[in-house]
Short mmCIF file of C-alpha atoms in Angstrom, two decimals:
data_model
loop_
_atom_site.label_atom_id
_atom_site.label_comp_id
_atom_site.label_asym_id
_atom_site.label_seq_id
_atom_site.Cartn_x
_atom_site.Cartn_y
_atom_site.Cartn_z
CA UNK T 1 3.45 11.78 -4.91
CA UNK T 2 2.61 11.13 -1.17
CA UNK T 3 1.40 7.75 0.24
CA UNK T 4 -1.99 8.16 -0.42
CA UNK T 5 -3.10 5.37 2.68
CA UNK T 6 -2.81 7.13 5.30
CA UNK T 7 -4.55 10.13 6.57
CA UNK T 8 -3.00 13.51 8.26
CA UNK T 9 -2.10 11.21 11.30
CA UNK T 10 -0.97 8.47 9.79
CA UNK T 11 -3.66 5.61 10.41
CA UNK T 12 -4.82 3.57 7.43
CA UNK T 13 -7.59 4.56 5.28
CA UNK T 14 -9.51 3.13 2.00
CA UNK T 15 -8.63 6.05 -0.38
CA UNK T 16 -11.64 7.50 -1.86
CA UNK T 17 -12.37 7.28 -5.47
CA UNK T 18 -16.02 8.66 -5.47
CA UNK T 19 -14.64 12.03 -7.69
CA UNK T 20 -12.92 9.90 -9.71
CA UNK T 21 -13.90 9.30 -13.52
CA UNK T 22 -13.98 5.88 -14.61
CA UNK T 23 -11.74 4.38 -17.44
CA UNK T 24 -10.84 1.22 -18.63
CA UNK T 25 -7.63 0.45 -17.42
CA UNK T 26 -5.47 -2.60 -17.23
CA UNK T 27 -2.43 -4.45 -16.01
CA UNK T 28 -0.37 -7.10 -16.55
CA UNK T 29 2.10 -8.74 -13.82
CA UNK T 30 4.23 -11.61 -13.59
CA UNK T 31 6.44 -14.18 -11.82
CA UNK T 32 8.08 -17.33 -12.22
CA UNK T 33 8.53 -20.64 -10.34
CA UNK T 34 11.88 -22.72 -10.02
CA UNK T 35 11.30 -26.39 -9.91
CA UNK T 36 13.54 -29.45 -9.96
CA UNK T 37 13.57 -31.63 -13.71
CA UNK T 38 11.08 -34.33 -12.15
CA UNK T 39 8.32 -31.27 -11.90
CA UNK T 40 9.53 -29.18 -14.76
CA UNK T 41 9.04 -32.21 -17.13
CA UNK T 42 5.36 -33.43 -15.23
CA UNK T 43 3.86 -30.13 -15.61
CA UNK T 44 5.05 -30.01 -19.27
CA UNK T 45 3.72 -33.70 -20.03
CA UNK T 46 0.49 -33.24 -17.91
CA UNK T 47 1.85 -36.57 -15.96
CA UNK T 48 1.52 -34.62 -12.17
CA UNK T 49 -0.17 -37.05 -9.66
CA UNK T 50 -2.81 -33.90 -9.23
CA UNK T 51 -4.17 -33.94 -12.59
CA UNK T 52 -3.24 -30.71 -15.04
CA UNK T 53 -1.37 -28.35 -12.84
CA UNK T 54 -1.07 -25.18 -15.36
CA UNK T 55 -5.32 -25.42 -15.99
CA UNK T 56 -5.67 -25.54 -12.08
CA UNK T 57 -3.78 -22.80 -11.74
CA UNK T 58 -4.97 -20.39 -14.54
CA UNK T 59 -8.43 -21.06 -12.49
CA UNK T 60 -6.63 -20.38 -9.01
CA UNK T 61 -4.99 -17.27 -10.40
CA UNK T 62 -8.24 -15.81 -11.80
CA UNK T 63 -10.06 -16.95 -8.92
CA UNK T 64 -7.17 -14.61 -6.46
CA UNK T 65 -7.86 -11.81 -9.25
CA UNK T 66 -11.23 -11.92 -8.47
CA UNK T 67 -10.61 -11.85 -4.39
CA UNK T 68 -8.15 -9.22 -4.04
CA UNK T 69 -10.17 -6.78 -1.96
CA UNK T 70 -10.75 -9.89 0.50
CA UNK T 71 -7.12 -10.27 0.98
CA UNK T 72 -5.30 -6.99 0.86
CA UNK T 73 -7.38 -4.94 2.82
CA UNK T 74 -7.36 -1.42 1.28
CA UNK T 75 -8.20 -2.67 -1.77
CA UNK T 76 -10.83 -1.52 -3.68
CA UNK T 77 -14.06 -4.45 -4.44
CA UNK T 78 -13.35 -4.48 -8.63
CA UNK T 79 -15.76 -5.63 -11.24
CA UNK T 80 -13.26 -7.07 -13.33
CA UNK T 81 -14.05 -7.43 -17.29
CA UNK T 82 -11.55 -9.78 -18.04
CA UNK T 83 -8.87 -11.67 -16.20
CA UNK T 84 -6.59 -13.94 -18.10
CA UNK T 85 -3.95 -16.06 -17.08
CA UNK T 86 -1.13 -17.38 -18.67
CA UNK T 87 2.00 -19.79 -18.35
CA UNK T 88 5.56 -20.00 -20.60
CA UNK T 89 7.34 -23.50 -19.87
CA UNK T 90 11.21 -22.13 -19.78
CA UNK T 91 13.62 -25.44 -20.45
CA UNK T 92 16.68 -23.62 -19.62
CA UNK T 93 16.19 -22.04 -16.38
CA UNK T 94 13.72 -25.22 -15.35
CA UNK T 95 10.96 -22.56 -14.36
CA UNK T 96 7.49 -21.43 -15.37
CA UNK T 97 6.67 -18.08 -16.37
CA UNK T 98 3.09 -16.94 -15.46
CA UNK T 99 1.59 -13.66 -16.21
CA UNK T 100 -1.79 -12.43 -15.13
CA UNK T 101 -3.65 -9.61 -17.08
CA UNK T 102 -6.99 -8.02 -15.38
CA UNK T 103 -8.99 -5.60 -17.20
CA UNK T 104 -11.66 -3.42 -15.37
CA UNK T 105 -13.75 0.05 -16.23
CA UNK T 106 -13.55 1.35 -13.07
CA UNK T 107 -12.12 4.33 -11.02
CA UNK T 108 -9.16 2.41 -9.48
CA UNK T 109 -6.52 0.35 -11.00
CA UNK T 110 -6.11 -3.52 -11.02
CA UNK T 111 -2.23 -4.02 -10.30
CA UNK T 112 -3.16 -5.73 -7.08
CA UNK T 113 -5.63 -7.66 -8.89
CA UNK T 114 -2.67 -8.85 -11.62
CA UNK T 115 -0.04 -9.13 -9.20
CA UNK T 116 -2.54 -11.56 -7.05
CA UNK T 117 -3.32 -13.59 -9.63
CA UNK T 118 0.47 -14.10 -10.45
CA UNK T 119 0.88 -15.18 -6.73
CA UNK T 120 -1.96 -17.42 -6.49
CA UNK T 121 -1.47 -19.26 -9.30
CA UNK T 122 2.48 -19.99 -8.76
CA UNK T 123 0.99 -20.68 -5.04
CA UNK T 124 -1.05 -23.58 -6.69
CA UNK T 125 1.50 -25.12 -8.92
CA UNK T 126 3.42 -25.59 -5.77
CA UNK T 127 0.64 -26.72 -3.65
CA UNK T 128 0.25 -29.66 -6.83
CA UNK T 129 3.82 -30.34 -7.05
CA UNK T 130 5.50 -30.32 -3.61
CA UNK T 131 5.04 -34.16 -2.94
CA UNK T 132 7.88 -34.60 -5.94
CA UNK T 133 10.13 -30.92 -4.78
CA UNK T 134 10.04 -29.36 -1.57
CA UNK T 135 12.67 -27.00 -2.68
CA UNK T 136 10.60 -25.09 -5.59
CA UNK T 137 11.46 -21.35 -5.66
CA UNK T 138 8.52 -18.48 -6.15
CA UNK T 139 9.56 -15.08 -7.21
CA UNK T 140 10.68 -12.40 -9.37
CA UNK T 141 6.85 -11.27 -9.14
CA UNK T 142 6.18 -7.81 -10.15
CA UNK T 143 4.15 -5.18 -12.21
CA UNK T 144 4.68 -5.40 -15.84
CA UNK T 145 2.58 -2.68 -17.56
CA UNK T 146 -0.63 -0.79 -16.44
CA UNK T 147 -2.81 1.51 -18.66
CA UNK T 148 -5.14 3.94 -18.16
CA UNK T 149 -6.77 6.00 -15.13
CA UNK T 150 -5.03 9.29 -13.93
CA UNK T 151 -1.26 8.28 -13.61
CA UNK T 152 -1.49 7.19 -17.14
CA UNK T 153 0.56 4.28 -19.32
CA UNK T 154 3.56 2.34 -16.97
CA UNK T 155 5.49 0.11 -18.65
CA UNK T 156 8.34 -2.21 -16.51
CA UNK T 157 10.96 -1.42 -18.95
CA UNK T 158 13.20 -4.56 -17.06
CA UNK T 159 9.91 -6.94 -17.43
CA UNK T 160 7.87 -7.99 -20.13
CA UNK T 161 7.77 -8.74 -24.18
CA UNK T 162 6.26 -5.37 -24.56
CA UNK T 163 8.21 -3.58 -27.00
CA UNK T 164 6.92 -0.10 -25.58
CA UNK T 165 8.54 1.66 -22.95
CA UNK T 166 7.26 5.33 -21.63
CA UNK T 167 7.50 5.40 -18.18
CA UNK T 168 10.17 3.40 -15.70
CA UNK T 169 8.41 2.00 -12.43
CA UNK T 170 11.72 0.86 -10.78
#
């Protein structure tokens, strides 16, 4: 499959979904954050200076969900269904896990949507914790799973709890 952005001489286009069928379709992405014990055990307590850091966040990563097509700008404008946001505290590696899964009908997919919400809401828990660690780490974002539309089921078989495992996107 060709990159499907550009047109026959190479400048940037919206792809065009109009013949399209809609389906429901879905995806789920994640990423972690790396912060020092101080932060790792405020977040966990609630105790930040900020206020509750993980609920300010689930709202700033559904809120980026909801704003992809302002950001990336070949994205599609989504009415999203459902957009849910969610974080795993992980002691041994001193690191939240957050994953982000958006839900649309719709003749386009919402990986950007998922992978956006990931970003913005690790953005946020670093925005409400740098006073106590400068040095906080984002990354290991990516695309977990996405269902439906044309290309079909994609499952991250190096990401995720999901047990099923079709088709590799690495």
């Amino acid at each position: 499959m060709g990159l499907t952005h550009f047109d026959e001489n190479g400048k940037a286009l919206m792809v065009d979904v109009t013949d399209k069928k809609e389906t429901v379709r879905e995806a789920t992405a994640e990423g972690r954050i790396f912060v020092n014990k101080e932060v790792f055990q405020a977040i966990r307590a609630g105790t930040a200076a900020k206020g509750d850091v993980l609920g300010v966040a689930a709202t700033a990563g559904i809120m980026g969900a909801k704003r992809t097509s302002e950001l990336i700008p070949m994205c599609h404008i989504l009415p999203i269904t459902n957009c849910r946001v969610n974080f795993e505290m992980e002691p041994e590696e001193c690191a939240v896990l957050c994953t982000c899964t958006v839900k649309v009908t719709g003749k386009t997919g919402v990986e950007m949507e998922a992978l956006t919400g990931v970003s913005v809401a690790l953005l946020t828990i670093y925005d409400m914790c740098k006073a106590m660690d400068k040095a906080m780490e984002i990354g290991e974002i990516c695309l977990v799973k996405k269902t439906g539309g044309k290309s079909g089921d994609v499952f991250n078989e190096t990401k995720g709890s999901g047990t099923k495992k079709e088709i590799s996107i690495l």
